[in-house]
Coordinates of N, CA, C and O in Angstrom, one line a residue:
T1 N 97.6 194.1 66.3 CA 98.1 192.8 66.8 C 99.1 192.2 65.8 O 98.9 192.1 64.6
L2 N 100.2 191.7 66.4 CA 101.2 191.0 65.6 C 101.2 189.6 66.0 O 101.4 189.2 67.1
K3 N 101.0 188.7 65.0 CA 101.1 187.3 65.2 C 102.5 186.8 64.7 O 102.8 187.0 63.5
W4 N 103.3 186.2 65.5 CA 104.6 185.7 65.1 C 104.8 184.3 65.5 O 104.0 183.7 66.3
T5 N 105.7 183.6 64.8 CA 106.0 182.2 65.1 C 107.5 182.1 65.3 O 108.3 182.9 64.8
A6 N 107.9 181.1 66.1 CA 109.4 180.9 66.4 C 109.6 179.4 66.2 O 108.7 178.6 66.6
S7 N 110.7 179.0 65.6 CA 111.1 177.6 65.5 C 112.6 177.4 65.7 O 113.3 178.4 65.6
D8 N 112.9 176.2 66.0 CA 114.4 175.9 66.1 C 114.6 174.7 65.2 O 113.7 174.0 64.8
D9 N 115.9 174.4 65.0 CA 116.3 173.4 64.0 C 117.2 172.3 64.6 O 117.9 171.6 63.9
A10 N 117.3 172.3 66.0 CA 118.2 171.3 66.6 C 117.5 170.6 67.7 O 116.7 171.2 68.4
S11 N 117.7 169.3 67.8 CA 117.0 168.5 68.8 C 117.3 168.9 70.3 O 116.5 168.7 71.2
W12 N 118.5 169.5 70.5 CA 118.9 169.9 71.8 C 118.4 171.4 72.2 O 118.6 171.8 73.3
L13 N 117.8 172.0 71.2 CA 117.4 173.4 71.4 C 115.9 173.6 71.4 O 115.2 172.9 70.6
K14 N 115.4 174.4 72.3 CA 113.9 174.5 72.4 C 113.6 176.0 72.7 O 114.1 176.6 73.6
V15 N 112.7 176.5 71.8 CA 112.2 177.9 72.0 C 110.8 177.8 72.4 O 110.0 177.0 71.9
S16 N 110.4 178.6 73.4 CA 109.0 178.6 73.8 C 108.6 180.0 74.3 O 109.3 180.7 74.9
P17 N 107.4 180.4 73.9 CA 106.4 179.8 73.1 C 106.8 179.8 71.6 O 107.7 180.5 71.2
T18 N 106.1 179.0 70.8 CA 106.4 178.9 69.4 C 105.5 179.8 68.6 O 105.8 180.0 67.4
T19 N 104.5 180.4 69.2 CA 103.6 181.3 68.5 C 103.0 182.3 69.6 O 102.8 181.9 70.7
A20 N 102.7 183.5 69.1 CA 102.0 184.4 70.0 C 101.3 185.5 69.2 O 101.7 185.8 68.1
N21 N 100.3 186.0 69.8 CA 99.6 187.2 69.3 C 99.9 188.4 70.2 O 99.5 188.3 71.4
V22 N 100.6 189.4 69.7 CA 101.0 190.5 70.6 C 100.3 191.7 70.2 O 100.4 192.2 69.1
P23 N 99.4 192.2 71.2 CA 98.8 193.5 70.9 C 99.7 194.7 70.7 O 100.8 194.6 71.3
S24 N 99.4 195.6 70.0 CA 100.2 196.8 69.8 C 100.6 197.4 71.1 O 99.8 197.6 72.0
G25 N 101.9 197.7 71.3 CA 102.5 198.3 72.5 C 102.8 197.3 73.6 O 103.3 197.6 74.7
A26 N 102.4 196.0 73.4 CA 102.7 195.0 74.4 C 104.0 194.3 74.2 O 104.6 194.4 73.2
N27 N 104.4 193.5 75.2 CA 105.6 192.7 75.2 C 105.3 191.2 75.3 O 104.3 190.9 76.0
V28 N 106.1 190.4 74.8 CA 106.0 189.0 75.0 C 107.4 188.5 75.3 O 108.4 188.9 74.6
F29 N 107.6 187.6 76.3 CA 108.9 187.1 76.6 C 109.0 185.6 76.0 O 108.0 184.9 76.0
T30 N 110.1 185.4 75.5 CA 110.4 184.0 74.9 C 111.6 183.4 75.6 O 112.6 184.1 75.9
S31 N 111.5 182.2 75.9 CA 112.7 181.5 76.5 C 113.3 180.5 75.6 O 112.6 179.9 74.7
V32 N 114.6 180.4 75.7 CA 115.4 179.4 74.9 C 116.1 178.5 75.9 O 116.8 179.0 76.8
T33 N 115.9 177.2 75.8 CA 116.5 176.3 76.7 C 117.3 175.2 75.8 O 117.0 175.0 74.7
V34 N 118.3 174.6 76.5 CA 119.1 173.6 75.8 C 119.0 172.3 76.7 O 118.9 172.4 77.9
N35 N 119.1 171.2 76.1 CA 119.1 169.9 76.7 C 120.4 169.2 76.3 O 120.4 168.7 75.1
I36 N 121.3 169.1 77.2 CA 122.6 168.5 76.8 C 122.6 166.9 77.0 O 123.6 166.3 76.7
S37 N 121.5 166.4 77.4 CA 121.5 164.9 77.6 C 121.8 164.2 76.4 O 121.2 164.4 75.3
G38 N 122.8 163.3 76.4 CA 123.2 162.5 75.3 C 124.2 163.2 74.4 O 124.6 162.6 73.4
L39 N 124.5 164.4 74.6 CA 125.5 165.1 73.8 C 126.9 165.0 74.4 O 127.1 165.1 75.6
G40 N 127.9 164.7 73.6 CA 129.2 164.6 74.0 C 129.9 165.9 73.9 O 129.3 166.9 73.5
A41 N 131.2 166.0 74.3 CA 132.0 167.2 74.2 C 132.0 167.6 72.8 O 132.1 166.8 71.9
G42 N 131.9 168.9 72.6 CA 132.0 169.4 71.2 C 131.2 170.7 71.0 O 130.7 171.3 72.0
I43 N 131.2 171.2 69.8 CA 130.5 172.4 69.5 C 129.3 172.0 68.7 O 129.4 171.3 67.7
Y44 N 128.1 172.5 69.1 CA 126.9 172.3 68.4 C 126.3 173.6 67.9 O 126.3 174.6 68.6
N45 N 125.7 173.6 66.7 CA 125.2 174.8 66.1 C 123.7 174.6 65.8 O 123.3 173.5 65.3
G46 N 122.9 175.6 66.0 CA 121.5 175.6 65.7 C 121.0 177.0 65.3 O 121.8 177.9 65.4
T47 N 119.8 177.0 64.9 CA 119.2 178.3 64.5 C 117.8 178.4 65.0 O 117.0 177.5 64.9
I48 N 117.5 179.6 65.5 CA 116.1 180.0 65.9 C 115.6 180.9 64.8 O 116.3 181.9 64.5
T49 N 114.5 180.6 64.2 CA 113.9 181.4 63.2 C 112.6 182.1 63.7 O 111.7 181.4 64.3
L50 N 112.5 183.4 63.6 CA 111.3 184.2 64.0 C 110.7 184.7 62.7 O 111.4 185.3 61.9
S51 N 109.4 184.6 62.6 CA 108.7 185.1 61.4 C 107.3 185.6 61.8 O 106.7 185.2 62.8
A52 N 106.8 186.5 60.9 CA 105.5 187.1 61.1 C 105.0 187.4 59.7 O 105.8 187.7 58.8
P53 N 103.7 187.4 59.5 CA 103.1 187.7 58.2 C 103.5 189.1 57.7 O 103.6 190.0 58.5
N54 N 103.8 189.2 56.5 CA 104.2 190.5 55.9 C 105.4 191.1 56.4 O 105.6 192.4 56.5
A55 N 106.3 190.3 57.0 CA 107.6 190.8 57.5 C 108.7 189.8 57.2 O 108.5 188.7 56.9
A56 N 109.9 190.4 57.1 CA 111.1 189.5 56.8 C 111.3 188.6 58.0 O 111.1 189.0 59.2
F57 N 111.7 187.4 57.8 CA 112.0 186.5 58.9 C 113.4 186.8 59.4 O 114.2 187.4 58.8
V58 N 113.6 186.5 60.7 CA 114.9 186.7 61.4 C 115.5 185.4 61.8 O 114.7 184.6 62.4
Q59 N 116.7 185.1 61.5 CA 117.4 183.9 62.0 C 118.5 184.2 63.0 O 119.3 185.1 62.7
V60 N 118.4 183.6 64.1 CA 119.3 183.8 65.2 C 120.2 182.6 65.4 O 119.7 181.5 65.8
P61 N 121.5 182.7 65.1 CA 122.4 181.5 65.3 C 122.6 181.3 66.8 O 122.7 182.2 67.6
V62 N 122.6 180.0 67.2 CA 122.9 179.6 68.5 C 124.1 178.6 68.5 O 124.0 177.6 67.7
Q63 N 125.0 178.8 69.3 CA 126.2 177.9 69.4 C 126.3 177.4 70.8 O 126.3 178.2 71.8
L64 N 126.4 176.1 71.0 CA 126.5 175.4 72.3 C 127.9 174.7 72.3 O 128.2 173.9 71.4
E65 N 128.7 175.0 73.3 CA 130.0 174.3 73.5 C 129.9 173.5 74.8 O 129.7 174.1 75.8
I66 N 130.2 172.2 74.7 CA 130.3 171.3 75.8 C 131.7 170.9 76.0 O 132.4 170.4 75.0
F67 N 132.3 171.1 77.2 CA 133.7 170.7 77.5 C 133.7 169.3 78.1 O 132.8 168.9 78.7

């Protein structure tokens, strides 16, 4: 079983679920959503970080552009 966690660093960015226990050979789906409420036109940057015990963490850059 692999226990992993996910986090985001921007108020407009949401990753779900933020933690999971995945049995060997199984899959888990993660969704990423954005909330543009209150954001004006521009480019916004955020990062999703995935980590698990005894493993290197992974950072995924996310860029949102609002016209």
